[in-house]
Coordinates of C-alpha atoms in Angstrom, one line a residue:
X20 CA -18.6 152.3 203.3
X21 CA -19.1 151.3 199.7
X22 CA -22.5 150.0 198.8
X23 CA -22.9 147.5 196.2
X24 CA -25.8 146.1 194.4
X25 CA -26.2 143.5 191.7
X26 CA -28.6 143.1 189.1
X27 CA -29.2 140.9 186.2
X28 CA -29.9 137.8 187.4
X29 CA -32.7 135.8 186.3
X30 CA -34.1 132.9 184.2
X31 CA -31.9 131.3 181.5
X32 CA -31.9 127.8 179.5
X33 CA -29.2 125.3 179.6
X34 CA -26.4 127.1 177.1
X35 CA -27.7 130.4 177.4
X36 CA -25.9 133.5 178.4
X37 CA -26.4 136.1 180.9
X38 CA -24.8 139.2 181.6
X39 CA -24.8 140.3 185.7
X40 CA -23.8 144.2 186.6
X41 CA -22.6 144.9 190.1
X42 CA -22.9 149.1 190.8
X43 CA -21.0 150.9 193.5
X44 CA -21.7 153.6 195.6
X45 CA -18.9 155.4 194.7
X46 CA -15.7 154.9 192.4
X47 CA -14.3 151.8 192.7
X48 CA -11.9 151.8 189.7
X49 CA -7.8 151.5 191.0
X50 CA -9.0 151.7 194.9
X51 CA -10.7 148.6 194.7
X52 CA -10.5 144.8 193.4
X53 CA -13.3 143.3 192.6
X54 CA -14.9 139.9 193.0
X55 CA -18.1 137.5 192.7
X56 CA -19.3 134.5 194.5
X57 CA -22.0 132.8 194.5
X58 CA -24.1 130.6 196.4
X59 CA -26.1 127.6 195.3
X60 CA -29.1 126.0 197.4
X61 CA -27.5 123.9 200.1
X62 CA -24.0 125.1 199.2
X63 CA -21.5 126.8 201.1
X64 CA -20.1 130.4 199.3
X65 CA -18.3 129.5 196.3
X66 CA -15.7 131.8 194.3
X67 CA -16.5 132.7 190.9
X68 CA -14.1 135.1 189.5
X69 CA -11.8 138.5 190.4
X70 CA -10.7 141.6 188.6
X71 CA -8.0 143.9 190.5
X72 CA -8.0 147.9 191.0
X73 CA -6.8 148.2 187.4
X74 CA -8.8 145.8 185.3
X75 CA -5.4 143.8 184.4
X76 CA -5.8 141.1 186.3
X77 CA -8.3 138.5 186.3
X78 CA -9.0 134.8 187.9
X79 CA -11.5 132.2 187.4
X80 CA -12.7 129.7 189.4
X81 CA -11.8 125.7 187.5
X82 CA -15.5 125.3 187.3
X83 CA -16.1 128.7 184.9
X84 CA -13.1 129.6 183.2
X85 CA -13.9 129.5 179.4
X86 CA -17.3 130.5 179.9
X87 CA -17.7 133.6 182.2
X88 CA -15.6 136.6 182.1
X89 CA -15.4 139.3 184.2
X90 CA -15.0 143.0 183.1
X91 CA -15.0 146.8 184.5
X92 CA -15.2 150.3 183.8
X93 CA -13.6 153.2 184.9
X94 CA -16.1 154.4 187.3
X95 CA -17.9 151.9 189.8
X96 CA -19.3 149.4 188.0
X97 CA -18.3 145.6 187.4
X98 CA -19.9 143.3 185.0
X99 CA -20.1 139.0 185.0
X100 CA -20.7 137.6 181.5
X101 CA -21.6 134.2 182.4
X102 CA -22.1 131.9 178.5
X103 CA -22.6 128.1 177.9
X104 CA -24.6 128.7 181.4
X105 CA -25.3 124.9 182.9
X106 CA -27.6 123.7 185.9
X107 CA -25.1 123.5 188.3
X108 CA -24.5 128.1 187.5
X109 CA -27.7 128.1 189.2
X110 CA -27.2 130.4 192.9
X111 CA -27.2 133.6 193.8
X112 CA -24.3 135.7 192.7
X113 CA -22.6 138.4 195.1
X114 CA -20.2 140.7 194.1
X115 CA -17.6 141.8 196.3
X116 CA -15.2 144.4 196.8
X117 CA -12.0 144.7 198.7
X118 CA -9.1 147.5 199.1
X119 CA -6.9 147.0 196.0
X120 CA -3.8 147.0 198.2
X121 CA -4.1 143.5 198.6
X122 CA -3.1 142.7 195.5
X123 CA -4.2 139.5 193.9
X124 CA -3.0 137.5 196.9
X125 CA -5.8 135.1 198.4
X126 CA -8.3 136.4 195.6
X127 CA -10.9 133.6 196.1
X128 CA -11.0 134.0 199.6
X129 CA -14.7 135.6 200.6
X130 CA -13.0 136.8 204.0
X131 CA -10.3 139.2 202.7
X132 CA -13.3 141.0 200.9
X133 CA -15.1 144.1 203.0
X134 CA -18.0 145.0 201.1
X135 CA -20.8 142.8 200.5
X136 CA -23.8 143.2 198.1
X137 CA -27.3 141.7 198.4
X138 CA -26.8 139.1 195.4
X139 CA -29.0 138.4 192.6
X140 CA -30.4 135.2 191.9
X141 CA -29.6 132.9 188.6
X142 CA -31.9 130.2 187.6
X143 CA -30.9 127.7 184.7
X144 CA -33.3 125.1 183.5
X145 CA -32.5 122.1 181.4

């Protein structure tokens, strides 16, 4: 059972950058792929981003891609550098990890992910 927690999260201005950490319980590096989501008020679970086993492989989601990026060490932890942050960022963020076996297939899905942290909340005001 791999426990994650995120932290980071917190007040930003419209164009401002912020930088969220997600820490494992154990090594997560190669076993597992990695991902965030996030959750705005009144909004379902949206993908954010995805970095396999290896670190050589990352996705975006349409509404972030040239802004956030998503990074990893060798150990267990996983970072989202979110820049040019807008109103519509604001949510809580989850990161989310998942047996890297899968592969990159069906990345964005939340329900091929088995481990689940407790999020961390982002608030951007214009």
């Amino acid at each position: 059972q791999v426990q994650l927690v995120e932290s980071g999260g917190g007040w930003v201005q419209t164009g401002g950058s912020l930088t969220l950490s997600c820490g494992a319980s154990e090594r997560t590096f190669i076993k597992y792929a990695m991902g965030w989501f996030r959750r705005a008020p009144g909004k379902d679970l949206e993908f954010v981003a995805f970095i396999s086993g290896n670190g050589g492989s990352t996705y975006f989601a349409d509404s972030v891609k040239g802004r956030f990026g998503i990074s990893r060490d060798y150990a267990n932890t996983t970072w989202l550098e979110m820049h040019s942050l807008k109103p519509e960022d604001a949510a809580d963020y989850y990161c989310a990890a998942r047996g890297d076996g899968r592969g990159a297939g069906d990345y964005s899905s939340r329900a091929t992910y088995d481990y689940w942290g407790q999020g961390t909340q982002v608030t951007v005001s214009s």
